[in-house]
Structures are given as structure tokens and as C-alpha cells.
């Protein structure tokens, strides 16, 4: 247990930098007072389900809400040591199942709101807005997963045979991505056929994000995914070389029609001049 605790503390300290924590010193759970008036033996007192519901969960819920809604560039002051301490005590006091269910409910509710906001996005903004939602959620998980490490280790991995991060990414897939993928993919294919209509970094982020969430979406737009995911296509066959050449020619024509020049073809390569 002590070794597990030290590993957890090190991981949280590392993640504090990614979460924008300022000046947070992480202590051993037994050294962190859960309430301002706690004594040295309060940590060992039994926690009733009512106490969990009225005292501990509301504090955790507020912290989770902050993490889910802050932008990647914001720095919200949160006591990560206190969140970690609350989670640690809830797990030790046999409230892991309650805590897990509440965490999943809270994040599901948030993602349903995110999905509704995306539903209201104009089509021309959906790619960018989806990318922002996924980026913000992923950043939040960098903070949420480490502070729930005890629940993950001693409940999710042990009793459910799963992993917290995988469960939380599945929530995004089920409640956000799956509801919009049928609209997103045609928009992505259209944007890809018109270079720089959407920033290349945004295109890459969204396509790679969709692939990470659900690799089985690849058959819905194989050409699109193959542009951004290495080795996703089957090996090239010699018999298909004419087809690949025709595809390349078509792409070059599309680029030329959109004002992209191939450059000065009169200049020879250095190897040709030597």
C-alpha cells in the first residue's frame, strides 16, 4: 500500500503541471486534513453513506466540474491534494462503488450538455467545435484520472476488470462522438478536398481523435483516415500502381485548380546538374 501511495503521489505531482496547478504540495493522505477542524484521528473515523453524500461527494463534484469546464489555457486554483485525500478516504471507507457511479453520472451529464451544444453548431463550425470539445475533455482527464488513482486501482481494475481512463473515453465516444460522427465525416471529407478550408492541425486532431475513440469507424471514410493514420491501408500492390498514379494526378489537378502551384519546374535538381 505504501509503495502504491508513493507512486500515486509522484503521478499527481507530475500531472499538476499539466493541470495548471500553482504551488500545490501533495502530502500523504493521512497527513492531509479533509476538513479544516480535523484532528489526527479523524481520517480513520468511519464514513457513513449519508456523510459521503452530503460532505464528500459535493466537494468532489465541484472540483470535477471545474476540471471539465476549464479551457486548456486556464489556470483554476484547485487543491489536488484535497481531491486525492477525499477519494482515498472514500475508497478506504468502502464507498468505491458509490464514488464510481457518481463520477460516471457527473461526466455523462456534462458530455450530454456538450453534445447538445455541438448539435446547435452551424455546419461550418462543427469540426472546430468538436476539436475544442475533445481537446478540453482530454485535458480534463489528465487531471481527473490521477486523483482517482486509488478508486481505479482498488475498484475498477480489481472488481470491474477495466481502467478508468478507458471508461471515461468510452463515455465521450458514446455520448458525443457517436452522435455526431455521421455529420462530421462528410464535413471532414469535404474540407479535405478543399485544402486549408480547415486548419491541417485541426483536421489531423479530429481524424486521429475519432480513430482513437473507435477504430471501427475507419470503413466509413477509409481514404480520409488513411491520410492521417499511418499504415492503416493494406500494403500497396504492384497491380494497383496505375490506380495510385491516377489518384495522384487527380490530387495535383485539384491543387492546381485551387491556386496551388507546383513551383518552377524549369529548375533542375542539384543531382541533375552534376
Coordinates of C-alpha atoms in Angstrom, one line a residue:
X1 CA 0.0 0.0 0.0
X2 CA 2.8 2.4 0.9
X3 CA 4.5 1.8 -2.5
X4 CA 1.2 2.4 -4.2
X5 CA 0.7 5.6 -2.3
X6 CA 4.2 6.9 -3.3
X7 CA 3.6 6.1 -6.9
X8 CA 0.2 7.9 -6.8
X9 CA 1.8 11.0 -5.2
X10 CA 4.5 11.1 -7.8
X11 CA 2.0 10.8 -10.6
X12 CA -0.2 13.5 -9.2
X13 CA 2.8 15.9 -8.8
X14 CA 3.6 15.3 -12.5
X15 CA 0.1 15.9 -13.6
X16 CA -0.2 19.1 -11.5
X17 CA 1.9 20.8 -14.2
X18 CA -0.4 19.7 -16.9
X19 CA -3.5 20.8 -15.0
X20 CA -2.3 24.3 -14.3
X21 CA -1.9 23.7 -10.5
X22 CA 0.1 26.5 -8.9
X23 CA 2.1 25.9 -5.8
X24 CA 0.4 22.6 -4.9
X25 CA 2.2 20.5 -2.4
X26 CA 0.9 16.9 -2.3
X27 CA 1.1 15.2 1.1
X28 CA 0.4 11.7 2.2
X29 CA -3.4 11.2 2.6
X30 CA -3.0 10.5 6.3
X31 CA -1.4 13.9 6.6
X32 CA -4.0 15.9 4.7
X33 CA -6.9 17.2 6.8
X34 CA -10.2 16.6 5.0
X35 CA -11.9 19.4 6.9
X36 CA -10.3 22.5 8.4
X37 CA -11.1 21.3 12.0
X38 CA -10.0 17.7 11.6
X39 CA -7.8 16.1 14.3
X40 CA -5.1 13.4 13.7
X41 CA -7.6 10.6 14.1
X42 CA -10.4 12.0 12.0
X43 CA -9.1 10.3 8.9
X44 CA -9.6 6.9 10.5
X45 CA -13.2 7.6 11.5
X46 CA -16.0 5.6 9.8
X47 CA -17.7 7.4 6.9
X48 CA -21.4 6.8 6.6
X49 CA -23.2 6.8 3.2
X50 CA -25.0 9.9 4.3
X51 CA -21.7 11.6 5.2
X52 CA -20.3 10.6 1.8
X53 CA -23.4 12.0 0.1
X54 CA -23.6 15.3 2.0
X55 CA -20.0 16.1 2.7
X56 CA -17.5 14.4 0.5
X57 CA -19.2 14.0 -2.9
X58 CA -20.4 17.7 -3.2
X59 CA -16.7 18.8 -2.8
X60 CA -15.5 16.2 -5.4
X61 CA -18.4 17.2 -7.7
X62 CA -17.4 20.8 -7.7
X63 CA -13.8 20.0 -8.4
X64 CA -14.7 17.7 -11.3
X65 CA -17.0 20.4 -12.7
X66 CA -14.1 22.9 -12.7
X67 CA -11.8 20.5 -14.4
X68 CA -14.3 19.6 -17.1
X69 CA -15.2 23.2 -17.9
X70 CA -11.9 25.0 -17.8
X71 CA -10.2 25.7 -21.1
X72 CA -6.7 24.2 -21.7
X73 CA -5.2 27.6 -21.2
X74 CA -6.9 28.5 -18.0
X75 CA -5.4 28.0 -14.5
X76 CA -8.1 27.3 -11.9
X77 CA -7.0 27.1 -8.3
X78 CA -7.9 23.6 -7.1
X79 CA -6.4 21.7 -4.2
X80 CA -5.4 18.5 -5.9
X81 CA -4.1 17.1 -2.6
X82 CA -7.6 17.6 -1.1
X83 CA -9.3 15.9 -4.0
X84 CA -6.9 13.0 -3.8
X85 CA -7.4 12.8 0.0
X86 CA -11.2 12.7 -0.4
X87 CA -11.0 9.9 -3.0
X88 CA -8.5 8.0 -0.8
X89 CA -10.8 8.1 2.2
X90 CA -13.9 7.2 0.2
X91 CA -12.2 4.1 -1.1
X92 CA -10.8 3.1 2.3
X93 CA -14.2 3.5 3.8
X94 CA -15.8 1.1 1.3
X95 CA -17.6 3.7 -0.8
X96 CA -15.8 2.9 -4.1
X97 CA -19.0 1.8 -5.9
X98 CA -20.9 4.9 -4.9
X99 CA -18.0 7.1 -5.9
X100 CA -17.5 5.4 -9.3
X101 CA -21.2 5.7 -10.1
X102 CA -21.4 9.3 -9.1
X103 CA -18.3 10.1 -11.2
X104 CA -19.7 8.4 -14.3
X105 CA -23.1 10.1 -13.8
X106 CA -21.4 13.5 -13.4
X107 CA -19.3 13.2 -16.5
X108 CA -22.1 11.7 -18.5
X109 CA -24.3 14.7 -17.7
X110 CA -21.5 17.0 -18.7
X111 CA -21.0 15.2 -22.0
X112 CA -24.7 15.2 -22.8
X113 CA -24.6 19.0 -22.5
X114 CA -21.5 19.2 -24.7
X115 CA -23.3 17.1 -27.3
X116 CA -26.3 19.4 -27.2
X117 CA -24.1 22.4 -27.8
X118 CA -22.4 20.7 -30.8
X119 CA -25.9 19.9 -32.2
X120 CA -26.6 23.6 -32.2
X121 CA -23.3 24.4 -34.0
X122 CA -23.6 25.6 -37.6
X123 CA -22.1 23.0 -40.0
X124 CA -19.2 25.3 -40.9
X125 CA -18.2 25.4 -37.2
X126 CA -18.8 21.8 -36.2
X127 CA -15.3 20.5 -37.0
X128 CA -13.6 23.2 -35.0
X129 CA -16.1 23.0 -32.1
X130 CA -15.8 19.2 -31.9
X131 CA -12.0 19.5 -31.8
X132 CA -12.2 22.0 -29.0
X133 CA -14.6 19.7 -27.0
X134 CA -12.4 16.7 -27.4
X135 CA -9.2 18.7 -26.6
X136 CA -10.8 20.2 -23.5
X137 CA -12.1 16.8 -22.3
X138 CA -8.8 15.1 -22.9
X139 CA -7.0 17.8 -20.9
X140 CA -9.5 17.3 -18.0
X141 CA -8.8 13.6 -17.9
X142 CA -5.1 14.3 -17.4
X143 CA -6.2 15.8 -14.1
X144 CA -9.1 13.6 -13.1
X145 CA -7.6 10.2 -13.7
X146 CA -4.5 10.6 -11.4
X147 CA -6.5 11.9 -8.4
X148 CA -8.9 9.0 -8.7
X149 CA -6.0 6.5 -8.9
X150 CA -7.0 4.7 -5.7
X151 CA -10.5 4.1 -7.0
X152 CA -9.1 2.9 -10.3
X153 CA -6.6 0.5 -8.6
X154 CA -8.8 -1.0 -5.9
X155 CA -12.2 -1.0 -7.5
X156 CA -12.3 -0.5 -11.3
X157 CA -9.2 -2.7 -12.1
X158 CA -9.8 -5.2 -9.4
X159 CA -13.6 -5.7 -9.4
X160 CA -14.7 -4.4 -12.9
X161 CA -11.6 -5.5 -14.7
X162 CA -11.4 -2.2 -16.6
X163 CA -9.5 1.0 -16.5
X164 CA -10.8 4.4 -15.5
X165 CA -9.4 6.3 -18.5
X166 CA -10.8 3.8 -20.9
X167 CA -14.2 4.1 -19.3
X168 CA -14.1 7.9 -19.4
X169 CA -13.0 7.9 -23.1
X170 CA -15.8 5.5 -23.9
X171 CA -18.3 8.0 -22.3
X172 CA -17.1 10.6 -24.8
X173 CA -17.4 8.1 -27.6
X174 CA -20.9 7.1 -26.7
X175 CA -22.4 10.4 -25.7
X176 CA -20.6 12.8 -28.1
X177 CA -18.7 11.3 -30.9
X178 CA -21.1 8.7 -31.9
X179 CA -24.0 11.2 -32.1
X180 CA -22.0 13.4 -34.5
X181 CA -19.8 11.1 -36.5
X182 CA -22.3 10.8 -39.3
X183 CA -22.3 14.6 -39.8
X184 CA -18.6 15.1 -39.0
X185 CA -17.2 12.6 -41.6
X186 CA -18.8 14.2 -44.7
X187 CA -17.7 17.6 -43.5
X188 CA -14.2 16.3 -42.9
X189 CA -14.1 14.7 -46.4
X190 CA -15.4 17.9 -48.0
X191 CA -12.8 20.0 -46.1
X192 CA -10.0 17.7 -47.0
X193 CA -10.9 18.1 -50.7
X194 CA -10.6 21.9 -50.4
X195 CA -7.1 22.5 -48.9
X196 CA -6.9 24.9 -45.9
X197 CA -10.6 25.3 -45.6
X198 CA -9.9 23.8 -42.1
X199 CA -6.5 24.1 -40.5
X200 CA -4.5 21.0 -41.1
X201 CA -3.7 20.6 -37.4
X202 CA -7.4 20.7 -36.6
X203 CA -8.2 18.1 -39.4
X204 CA -5.4 15.8 -38.1
X205 CA -6.6 16.2 -34.5
X206 CA -10.2 15.3 -35.2
X207 CA -9.5 12.4 -37.5
X208 CA -6.9 10.9 -35.1
X209 CA -9.3 11.5 -32.2
X210 CA -12.1 9.7 -33.9
X211 CA -9.8 6.8 -34.8
X212 CA -8.6 6.6 -31.1
X213 CA -12.2 6.5 -29.9
X214 CA -13.5 4.0 -32.4
X215 CA -11.1 2.3 -34.9
X216 CA -14.1 0.6 -36.4
X217 CA -15.2 3.9 -37.9
X218 CA -12.4 3.7 -40.5
X219 CA -14.6 1.8 -43.1
X220 CA -17.0 4.8 -43.1
X221 CA -14.2 7.0 -44.7
X222 CA -11.2 4.9 -45.4
X223 CA -9.5 7.4 -47.7
X224 CA -9.8 10.2 -45.1
X225 CA -8.4 8.1 -42.2
X226 CA -5.6 6.8 -44.3
X227 CA -4.4 10.4 -44.9
X228 CA -3.8 10.9 -41.2
X229 CA -3.3 7.4 -39.7
X230 CA 0.0 5.6 -40.7
X231 CA -0.2 2.1 -42.1
X232 CA -4.0 1.9 -41.9
X233 CA -4.3 0.8 -45.5
X234 CA -3.4 -2.6 -46.8
X235 CA 0.0 -2.9 -48.4
X236 CA 0.2 -1.5 -51.9
X237 CA 0.0 -4.0 -54.7
X238 CA 2.0 -3.7 -57.9
X239 CA -1.1 -4.3 -60.0
X240 CA -2.7 -1.2 -58.5
X241 CA 0.1 1.2 -59.3
X242 CA -1.8 2.7 -62.3
X243 CA -4.7 3.4 -59.9
X244 CA -2.4 5.1 -57.4
X245 CA -0.8 7.2 -60.2
X246 CA -4.3 8.3 -61.3
X247 CA -5.2 9.3 -57.8
X248 CA -2.0 11.4 -57.5
X249 CA -2.7 13.1 -60.8
X250 CA -6.3 13.9 -59.7
X251 CA -4.9 15.4 -56.5
X252 CA -2.4 17.5 -58.4
X253 CA -5.1 18.8 -60.7
X254 CA -7.3 19.7 -57.7
X255 CA -4.5 21.6 -56.0
X256 CA -3.7 23.5 -59.3
X257 CA -7.4 24.4 -59.7
X258 CA -7.4 25.8 -56.2
X259 CA -4.4 28.1 -56.9
X260 CA -1.6 25.9 -55.6
X261 CA 1.4 26.0 -58.0
X262 CA 3.8 23.1 -58.3
X263 CA 6.7 25.6 -58.4
X264 CA 9.3 26.4 -61.0
X265 CA 9.7 23.1 -62.9
X266 CA 12.4 24.6 -65.1
X267 CA 14.9 24.4 -62.2
X268 CA 16.9 21.2 -62.2
X269 CA 17.8 19.3 -59.1
X270 CA 21.4 19.5 -58.0
X271 CA 22.0 15.9 -58.8
X272 CA 21.0 16.6 -62.4
X273 CA 23.4 19.4 -62.8
X274 CA 26.4 17.5 -61.6

